[in-house]
CSV table of C-alpha atoms in Angstrom, one decimal:
chain,number,residue,atom,x,y,z
I,146,MET,CA,47.0,23.9,-87.4
I,147,ILE,CA,48.2,20.5,-88.9
I,148,ARG,CA,51.3,19.8,-91.0
I,149,HIS,CA,51.5,16.4,-92.7
I,150,LEU,CA,55.0,15.2,-92.7
I,151,ALA,CA,55.7,12.9,-95.7
I,152,THR,CA,59.5,12.9,-95.0
I,153,LEU,CA,59.2,11.6,-91.5
I,154,ALA,CA,56.8,9.0,-92.6
I,155,LEU,CA,59.3,7.8,-95.1
I,156,LEU,CA,62.0,7.8,-92.4
I,157,ILE,CA,60.0,5.6,-90.1
I,158,THR,CA,59.0,3.3,-92.9
I,159,SER,CA,62.6,2.7,-93.9
I,160,ALA,CA,63.4,1.9,-90.3
I,161,ALA,CA,61.2,-1.2,-90.3
I,162,PRO,CA,58.3,-2.7,-92.2
I,163,ILE,CA,54.9,-2.2,-90.7
I,164,ALA,CA,52.1,-4.5,-89.8
I,165,ALA,CA,51.3,-6.9,-87.0
I,166,GLN,CA,49.1,-9.8,-86.3
I,167,THR,CA,46.0,-8.8,-84.3
I,168,PHE,CA,45.8,-10.5,-81.0
I,169,ASP,CA,42.5,-11.8,-79.7
I,170,THR,CA,42.8,-12.5,-75.9
I,171,ARG,CA,40.6,-14.9,-74.1
I,172,ALA,CA,40.7,-12.7,-71.0
I,173,THR,CA,37.6,-10.7,-70.0
I,174,ALA,CA,39.7,-7.6,-69.8
I,175,ALA,CA,43.3,-6.9,-70.7
I,176,TYR,CA,46.0,-4.2,-71.1
I,177,VAL,CA,49.5,-4.6,-72.6
I,178,LEU,CA,52.1,-1.9,-72.4
I,179,ASP,CA,55.6,-1.6,-73.8
I,180,HIS,CA,57.4,-0.2,-70.8
I,181,SER,CA,60.3,1.5,-72.7
I,182,THR,CA,58.2,3.5,-75.2
I,183,GLY,CA,54.9,3.8,-73.3
I,184,ILE,CA,53.0,2.4,-76.3
I,185,VAL,CA,49.9,0.4,-75.5
I,186,LEU,CA,49.9,-2.7,-77.6
I,187,LEU,CA,46.5,-4.1,-76.5
I,188,GLU,CA,43.4,-2.9,-74.8
I,189,LYS,CA,40.3,-4.9,-74.0
I,190,ASN,CA,37.8,-3.4,-71.6
I,191,ALA,CA,40.9,-1.8,-70.1
I,192,ASP,CA,39.0,1.0,-68.3
I,193,ASP,CA,36.2,-1.1,-66.7
I,194,PRO,CA,36.4,-1.1,-62.9
I,195,LEU,CA,36.5,-4.8,-62.1
I,196,PRO,CA,37.2,-6.9,-59.0
I,197,PRO,CA,41.0,-7.1,-58.8
I,198,ALA,CA,41.4,-9.8,-56.2
I,199,SER,CA,44.9,-10.0,-54.9
I,200,MET,CA,46.3,-7.9,-57.7
I,201,SER,CA,45.2,-4.9,-55.6
I,202,LYS,CA,47.9,-5.8,-53.1
I,203,LEU,CA,50.3,-4.0,-55.6
I,204,MET,CA,48.8,-0.7,-54.4
I,205,THR,CA,49.6,-1.7,-50.7
I,206,LEU,CA,53.1,-2.6,-51.8
I,207,TYR,CA,53.7,0.7,-53.7
I,208,MET,CA,52.6,2.6,-50.6
I,209,ALA,CA,54.8,0.5,-48.4
I,210,PHE,CA,57.8,1.1,-50.7
I,211,GLU,CA,57.0,4.8,-50.5
I,212,ALA,CA,56.9,4.7,-46.7
I,213,ILE,CA,60.4,3.0,-46.6
I,214,ASN,CA,62.0,5.1,-49.4
I,215,PRO,CA,60.0,8.3,-50.1
I,216,LEU,CA,60.6,9.8,-53.5
I,217,ASN,CA,59.8,13.3,-52.3
I,218,GLY,CA,62.9,13.5,-50.0
I,219,GLN,CA,60.9,13.2,-46.8
I,220,ASP,CA,62.1,11.0,-43.9
I,221,PRO,CA,61.0,7.4,-44.1
I,222,ILE,CA,57.9,6.4,-42.1
I,223,VAL,CA,59.2,2.8,-41.5
I,224,THR,CA,62.3,0.8,-42.3
I,225,VAL,CA,62.6,-2.8,-43.5
I,226,ASP,CA,63.8,-3.8,-40.0
I,227,ASP,CA,60.9,-2.3,-38.1
I,228,ILE,CA,58.6,-4.8,-36.3
I,229,LEU,CA,54.9,-4.6,-36.6
I,230,PRO,CA,52.2,-6.3,-34.4
I,231,VAL,CA,49.5,-8.5,-35.7
I,232,SER,CA,45.9,-7.5,-34.8
I,233,GLN,CA,43.0,-9.9,-34.4
I,234,HIS,CA,41.5,-8.3,-37.5
I,235,CYS,CA,44.5,-9.2,-39.6
I,236,MET,CA,44.8,-12.7,-38.1
I,237,ASN,CA,41.2,-13.4,-39.0
I,238,TYR,CA,41.9,-13.2,-42.7
I,239,THR,CA,41.7,-16.6,-44.5
I,240,GLY,CA,42.6,-17.6,-48.0
I,241,SER,CA,46.3,-17.2,-48.9
I,242,THR,CA,48.1,-16.2,-45.7
I,243,MET,CA,51.4,-16.2,-43.8
I,244,PHE,CA,49.5,-17.9,-40.9
I,245,LEU,CA,50.2,-15.0,-38.6
I,246,ASP,CA,49.0,-15.0,-35.0
I,247,THR,CA,48.4,-12.1,-32.6
I,248,THR,CA,51.4,-13.2,-30.7
I,249,ASP,CA,53.7,-12.6,-33.7
I,250,ARG,CA,55.8,-9.5,-34.2
I,251,VAL,CA,56.9,-9.4,-37.8
I,252,ARG,CA,59.7,-7.5,-39.6
I,253,VAL,CA,58.5,-5.2,-42.4
I,254,GLU,CA,60.8,-7.0,-44.9
I,255,ASP,CA,59.2,-10.3,-44.1
I,256,LEU,CA,55.8,-8.8,-44.5
I,257,LEU,CA,56.8,-7.5,-48.0
I,258,ARG,CA,57.9,-11.0,-49.0
I,259,GLY,CA,54.7,-12.4,-47.4
I,260,VAL,CA,52.6,-10.2,-49.7
I,261,ILE,CA,54.7,-10.5,-52.9
I,262,VAL,CA,55.6,-14.2,-52.8
I,263,LEU,CA,52.9,-15.8,-50.6
I,264,SER,CA,50.1,-13.3,-51.4
I,265,GLY,CA,49.4,-13.2,-47.7
I,266,ASN,CA,46.1,-11.5,-46.9
I,267,ASP,CA,47.2,-11.2,-43.3
I,268,ALA,CA,50.6,-9.7,-44.2
I,269,SER,CA,49.0,-7.1,-46.4
I,270,CYS,CA,46.6,-6.1,-43.5
I,271,VAL,CA,49.5,-5.8,-41.0
I,272,LEU,CA,51.3,-3.5,-43.4
I,273,ALA,CA,48.2,-1.5,-43.9
I,274,GLU,CA,47.5,-1.0,-40.2
I,275,GLY,CA,51.1,-0.1,-39.6
I,276,LEU,CA,51.1,2.6,-42.3
I,277,SER,CA,47.6,3.9,-41.7
I,278,ARG,CA,47.2,7.3,-40.2
I,279,SER,CA,44.2,5.9,-38.3
I,280,GLY,CA,45.8,2.6,-37.4
I,281,THR,CA,43.0,0.7,-39.3
I,282,GLU,CA,42.9,-1.2,-42.5
I,283,ALA,CA,39.8,0.8,-43.6
I,284,GLY,CA,41.6,4.0,-43.0
I,285,PHE,CA,44.5,2.8,-45.1
I,286,ALA,CA,42.1,1.8,-47.9
I,287,GLN,CA,41.0,5.5,-48.0
I,288,GLN,CA,44.7,6.5,-48.3
I,289,MET,CA,45.1,4.0,-51.2
I,290,ALA,CA,42.3,5.6,-53.1
I,291,VAL,CA,43.8,9.1,-52.7
I,292,ARG,CA,47.3,8.0,-53.8
I,293,ALA,CA,45.9,6.0,-56.7
I,294,ARG,CA,44.3,9.2,-58.1
I,295,GLU,CA,47.6,11.0,-57.7
I,296,LEU,CA,49.3,8.3,-59.7
I,297,GLY,CA,46.7,8.7,-62.5
I,298,MET,CA,44.7,5.6,-61.7
I,299,MET,CA,41.2,7.0,-62.4
I,300,ASN,CA,39.1,3.8,-62.1
I,301,SER,CA,40.2,2.3,-58.8
I,302,SER,CA,38.5,2.2,-55.4
I,303,PHE,CA,39.4,0.3,-52.3
I,304,ALA,CA,37.7,-1.2,-49.3
I,305,ASN,CA,40.7,-3.1,-48.0
I,306,SER,CA,44.4,-3.6,-48.5
I,307,ASN,CA,44.4,-7.1,-50.0
I,308,GLY,CA,41.6,-7.5,-52.5
I,309,TRP,CA,39.3,-9.4,-50.3
I,310,PRO,CA,35.9,-9.4,-52.1
I,311,ALA,CA,34.0,-6.2,-51.2
I,312,ALA,CA,31.6,-3.9,-53.1
I,313,GLY,CA,34.1,-1.0,-53.0
I,314,GLN,CA,37.1,-3.0,-54.3
I,315,ARG,CA,37.5,-2.2,-58.0
I,316,MET,CA,40.4,-1.6,-60.3
I,317,SER,CA,40.7,-1.3,-64.1
I,318,MET,CA,43.3,-3.2,-66.1
I,319,ARG,CA,44.8,0.1,-67.2
I,320,ASP,CA,45.1,1.3,-63.6
I,321,LEU,CA,46.9,-1.9,-62.7
I,322,GLY,CA,49.2,-1.4,-65.7
I,323,ILE,CA,50.0,2.1,-64.6
I,324,LEU,CA,50.7,0.8,-61.1
I,325,ALA,CA,53.0,-1.9,-62.3
I,326,ASP,CA,54.9,0.6,-64.5
I,327,ARG,CA,55.4,2.9,-61.5
I,328,LEU,CA,56.6,0.0,-59.3
I,329,ILE,CA,59.2,-1.0,-61.8
I,330,THR,CA,60.3,2.6,-62.5
I,331,ASP,CA,60.2,4.1,-59.0
I,332,TYR,CA,61.5,1.2,-57.0
I,333,PRO,CA,64.1,-0.9,-58.9
I,334,THR,CA,65.8,-1.9,-55.6
I,335,PHE,CA,62.6,-3.6,-54.4
I,336,TYR,CA,61.5,-5.0,-57.7
I,337,PRO,CA,63.7,-8.2,-57.5
I,338,LEU,CA,61.5,-9.4,-54.7
I,339,PHE,CA,58.8,-10.1,-57.3
I,340,SER,CA,60.9,-12.7,-59.0
I,341,GLU,CA,61.6,-14.7,-55.8
I,342,GLN,CA,60.0,-18.1,-56.3
I,343,SER,CA,59.7,-19.1,-52.7
I,344,PHE,CA,59.6,-17.8,-49.1
I,345,ASP,CA,59.4,-19.9,-46.0
I,346,TYR,CA,58.6,-17.4,-43.2
I,347,ASP,CA,58.9,-19.6,-40.1
I,348,GLY,CA,59.4,-23.1,-41.5
I,349,GLU,CA,56.2,-24.3,-40.0
I,350,HIS,CA,53.7,-23.9,-42.9
I,351,PRO,CA,55.1,-25.6,-46.0
I,352,ALA,CA,51.6,-25.5,-47.6
I,353,ASN,CA,52.2,-21.8,-48.6
I,354,THR,CA,55.8,-21.1,-49.6
I,355,GLN,CA,55.7,-20.9,-53.4
I,356,ASN,CA,55.2,-17.9,-55.6
I,357,ARG,CA,52.0,-18.2,-57.6
I,358,ASN,CA,53.2,-16.4,-60.7
I,359,PRO,CA,53.1,-19.2,-63.3
I,360,LEU,CA,55.6,-17.6,-65.7
I,361,LEU,CA,58.7,-17.2,-63.5
I,362,ALA,CA,60.2,-20.6,-64.3
I,363,LEU,CA,59.5,-20.6,-68.1
I,364,GLY,CA,62.6,-18.8,-69.3
I,365,ILE,CA,60.7,-16.1,-71.2
I,366,GLY,CA,62.0,-13.2,-69.1
I,367,ALA,CA,59.1,-13.0,-66.7
I,368,ASP,CA,60.1,-11.4,-63.4
I,369,GLY,CA,56.9,-10.2,-61.7
I,370,LEU,CA,54.4,-9.1,-60.5
I,371,LYS,CA,51.2,-10.4,-58.9
I,372,THR,CA,48.5,-13.0,-59.4
I,373,GLY,CA,44.9,-12.7,-58.3
I,374,HIS,CA,41.9,-15.0,-58.0
I,375,THR,CA,38.4,-15.0,-56.5
I,376,SER,CA,35.2,-16.6,-57.7
I,377,GLU,CA,33.9,-13.2,-58.7
I,378,ALA,CA,37.1,-12.0,-60.5
I,379,GLY,CA,38.2,-15.2,-62.0
I,380,TYR,CA,42.0,-15.8,-62.5
I,381,GLY,CA,44.1,-12.7,-63.2
I,382,LEU,CA,47.7,-11.6,-63.4
I,383,VAL,CA,49.7,-8.4,-63.5
I,384,GLY,CA,52.9,-9.5,-65.2
I,385,SER,CA,56.1,-8.2,-66.6
I,386,ALA,CA,58.8,-9.7,-68.8
I,387,LYS,CA,62.1,-8.4,-70.1
I,388,GLN,CA,63.9,-9.7,-73.2
I,389,GLY,CA,67.0,-7.8,-74.3
I,390,ASP,CA,66.4,-4.1,-73.8
I,391,ARG,CA,62.6,-4.3,-74.0
I,392,ARG,CA,60.2,-4.8,-71.2
I,393,VAL,CA,56.5,-5.6,-71.5
I,394,ILE,CA,53.8,-5.1,-68.8
I,395,PHE,CA,50.6,-6.9,-69.2
I,396,VAL,CA,47.4,-7.3,-67.2
I,397,ILE,CA,44.7,-9.9,-67.7
I,398,THR,CA,41.7,-11.0,-65.7
I,399,GLY,CA,38.6,-13.2,-65.9
I,400,LEU,CA,40.2,-16.5,-67.0
I,401,GLU,CA,38.4,-19.6,-65.8
I,402,THR,CA,41.3,-21.6,-64.5
I,403,ALA,CA,44.8,-21.2,-63.3
I,404,GLN,CA,46.0,-23.1,-66.3
I,405,ALA,CA,44.1,-20.9,-68.7
I,406,ARG,CA,45.7,-17.9,-67.0
I,407,ALA,CA,49.2,-19.3,-67.4
I,408,GLU,CA,48.6,-20.2,-71.0
I,409,GLU,CA,47.1,-16.8,-71.9
I,410,ALA,CA,49.9,-14.9,-70.1
I,411,GLU,CA,52.5,-16.8,-72.0
I,412,ARG,CA,50.7,-16.2,-75.3
I,413,ILE,CA,50.7,-12.5,-74.6
I,414,VAL,CA,54.4,-12.4,-73.8
I,415,ASN,CA,55.4,-14.3,-76.9
I,416,TRP,CA,53.1,-12.1,-79.1
I,417,ALA,CA,54.4,-8.8,-77.7
I,418,PHE,CA,58.1,-9.7,-78.2
I,419,ARG,CA,57.8,-11.5,-81.5
I,420,GLN,CA,55.4,-9.1,-83.3
I,421,PHE,CA,57.0,-5.8,-82.3
I,422,ALA,CA,60.5,-4.3,-82.3
I,423,GLN,CA,61.8,-1.0,-81.0
I,424,ARG,CA,63.4,1.3,-83.5
I,425,ASP,CA,65.4,4.5,-83.0
I,426,ILE,CA,63.9,7.2,-85.3
I,427,ALA,CA,65.6,10.5,-84.5
I,428,ARG,CA,67.9,12.1,-82.0
I,429,GLY,CA,66.9,14.7,-79.5
I,430,GLY,CA,67.4,18.2,-81.0
I,431,THR,CA,66.3,17.1,-84.4
I,432,ARG,CA,64.2,19.8,-86.1
I,433,ILE,CA,60.9,18.2,-87.3
I,434,ALA,CA,59.0,21.2,-88.7
I,435,GLN,CA,58.6,24.9,-88.2
I,436,ALA,CA,55.7,27.1,-87.1
I,437,GLU,CA,54.6,30.6,-88.0
I,438,VAL,CA,55.3,33.2,-85.2
I,439,TRP,CA,52.8,36.0,-84.6
I,440,MET,CA,54.4,39.4,-83.9
I,441,GLY,CA,57.9,38.0,-83.6
I,442,ASP,CA,61.2,39.5,-84.7
I,443,VAL,CA,61.4,36.5,-87.1
I,444,PRO,CA,58.5,34.9,-88.8
I,445,HIS,CA,59.1,31.2,-88.0
I,446,VAL,CA,60.3,29.0,-85.1
I,447,GLY,CA,61.8,25.6,-85.5
I,448,LEU,CA,60.0,22.7,-83.8
I,449,MET,CA,62.4,20.1,-82.5
I,450,LEU,CA,62.4,16.9,-80.5
I,451,GLU,CA,63.4,17.4,-76.9
I,452,GLU,CA,64.5,13.8,-76.4
I,453,ASP,CA,65.5,10.9,-78.6
I,454,LEU,CA,62.5,9.4,-80.4
I,455,SER,CA,62.1,5.6,-80.4
I,456,LEU,CA,59.1,3.8,-81.7
I,457,LEU,CA,57.7,0.4,-81.3
I,458,VAL,CA,56.8,-1.0,-84.7
I,459,PRO,CA,55.4,-4.3,-85.9
I,460,THR,CA,58.1,-6.6,-87.3
I,461,ALA,CA,56.4,-7.9,-90.4
I,462,GLY,CA,55.6,-6.0,-93.5
I,463,GLY,CA,53.5,-3.6,-95.4
I,464,ALA,CA,51.0,-1.3,-93.7
I,465,GLU,CA,50.2,2.4,-93.5
I,466,ILE,CA,52.1,5.0,-91.4
I,467,ASP,CA,51.4,8.7,-91.0
I,468,ALA,CA,53.1,11.5,-89.1
I,469,GLU,CA,51.7,15.0,-88.4
I,470,VAL,CA,52.7,18.0,-86.4
I,471,ILE,CA,49.8,19.7,-84.6
I,472,PHE,CA,49.9,23.1,-83.0
I,473,ASN,CA,47.7,26.1,-82.4
I,474,GLY,CA,49.2,28.5,-84.9
I,475,PRO,CA,50.6,30.9,-85.5
I,476,ILE,CA,52.5,30.9,-82.3
I,477,GLN,CA,52.4,34.2,-80.3
I,478,ALA,CA,55.7,35.9,-79.6
I,479,PRO,CA,57.7,36.0,-77.4
I,480,VAL,CA,58.8,32.3,-77.6
I,481,THR,CA,61.5,30.9,-75.3
I,482,GLN,CA,63.8,28.1,-76.4
I,483,GLY,CA,62.6,24.8,-75.0
I,484,ASP,CA,58.9,25.9,-74.7
I,485,ALA,CA,56.6,23.0,-75.6
I,486,ILE,CA,54.5,24.4,-78.4
I,487,ALA,CA,53.5,21.5,-80.7
I,488,GLU,CA,53.0,17.8,-80.8
I,489,LEU,CA,54.2,15.2,-83.3
I,490,VAL,CA,51.5,12.6,-83.8
I,491,ILE,CA,52.5,9.3,-85.3
I,492,ARG,CA,49.9,6.7,-86.4
I,493,LEU,CA,50.9,3.2,-87.3
I,494,GLU,CA,48.4,0.6,-88.4
I,495,ASN,CA,47.0,-1.5,-85.6
I,496,LEU,CA,48.7,0.5,-82.9
I,497,PRO,CA,47.4,3.5,-80.8
I,498,GLU,CA,48.8,6.8,-82.0
I,499,THR,CA,52.0,8.1,-80.4
I,500,ARG,CA,52.1,11.7,-79.3
I,501,VAL,CA,55.5,13.4,-78.8
I,502,PRO,CA,56.0,17.0,-77.6
I,503,LEU,CA,58.0,19.3,-79.8
I,504,VAL,CA,59.8,22.4,-78.4
I,505,ALA,CA,61.0,25.6,-79.8
I,506,ASP,CA,64.6,25.3,-81.0
I,507,THR,CA,65.4,29.0,-80.4
I,508,THR,CA,64.2,32.1,-78.5
I,509,ILE,CA,62.2,34.6,-80.5
I,510,ALA,CA,61.5,38.1,-79.1
I,511,ALA,CA,58.5,40.2,-79.8
I,512,GLY,CA,59.2,42.4,-82.8
I,513,GLY,CA,59.0,46.1,-83.1
I,514,PHE,CA,56.0,47.9,-84.7
I,515,SER,CA,57.1,47.5,-88.3
I,516,THR,CA,58.1,43.8,-87.8
I,517,ARG,CA,54.8,43.0,-86.1
I,518,LEU,CA,52.8,44.8,-88.8
I,519,ARG,CA,54.5,42.8,-91.5
I,520,THR,CA,54.2,39.5,-89.6
I,521,ALA,CA,50.5,40.1,-89.0
I,522,ALA,CA,50.0,40.9,-92.7
I,523,ASP,CA,51.8,37.7,-93.8
I,524,VAL,CA,49.9,35.5,-91.4
I,525,LEU,CA,46.6,37.0,-92.5
I,526,VAL,CA,47.4,36.3,-96.1
I,527,GLU,CA,48.4,32.8,-95.3
I,528,ARG,CA,45.2,32.2,-93.4
I,529,VAL,CA,43.1,33.4,-96.3
I,530,ARG,CA,44.9,30.9,-98.6
I,531,THR,CA,45.0,28.0,-96.2
I,532,PRO,CA,42.3,27.7,-93.5
I,533,ASP,CA,43.3,26.0,-90.3
I,534,ASP,CA,41.3,22.9,-91.0
I,535,VAL,CA,43.1,22.1,-94.2
I,536,VAL,CA,46.0,19.6,-94.1
I,537,VAL,CA,49.1,21.1,-95.8
I,538,GLU,CA,51.7,18.9,-97.4
I,539,ALA,CA,55.2,19.8,-96.3
I,540,GLU,CA,57.7,20.6,-99.0
């Protein structure tokens, strides 16, 4: 059953004018997410599994952070001070590296910086072998695939830890956005590593000491995450920037040059912050609507927000907005306060719809025989008057 909420639409409209410039990215594929609200601002081929190049190192880093500081309360697998050996396999990687040798024994913390700042293929491999249950990079790649699925990354597969070109190495832009969001949310103590602009591991290889993220020095709030480039993938970037209380995560790939990547990333950041603003709409506990209750000791239950509702809205004026409550009604008694029994669906022009759970604002017990009989009769009459597929204007 659907209830159209004219009053809520007016409330949101008064909070800010609606409309936004559309954005046409030059990237082959892109995904832009407002971190605070979870609203997707831009999608272009966002679910296509594409070669991720070094951007896939973010998955290795997430699993390394988990091994150091498990979120599930288990004991750490490694610490930042643990020392890991360098295998011949890892040393053989070329491209961007830490120039590691089989005689080296490297602290985990240095390996993390080697991956984040220097994009070291060898460093990523050493971490992978150290964390792999089989002791091999290939085994770790299998663990990466399993963990990615658990995180909701449904279009990712891995053949190695570092994005070295391989047939089985694919990630979608949405998956990379999900991963960046989890890195920022789950591991705030490690996240500052992504904004470090240089790292000189041993002082002997000055050719690779600078962070490749082109936005870090621009003063636009950029503070992460990872670049990527191969001839197959083109130039890509998983980035994040924070201005005020807002944070934006963006993923692009397929640019033809490093300069084009830098320019497109800056365009996206400026667009996302200038064209949208976050607005507080309603407090948690606000009753939004009510739903009929089948066989309850009262005929209706209030539907309220469980948490404060904030929306990201375009900053410049004059477009359509609509809000609806959707539930399978009438609701079957008994109902427990706090049960999620409906959704508030908000649609703003040029933005994906926002879905917010609504919960019961009170507990309703199953009624006795006479109450249930009367409720059943009332609901049946209502159904005759108003079929479920008809939109009903709220009073």
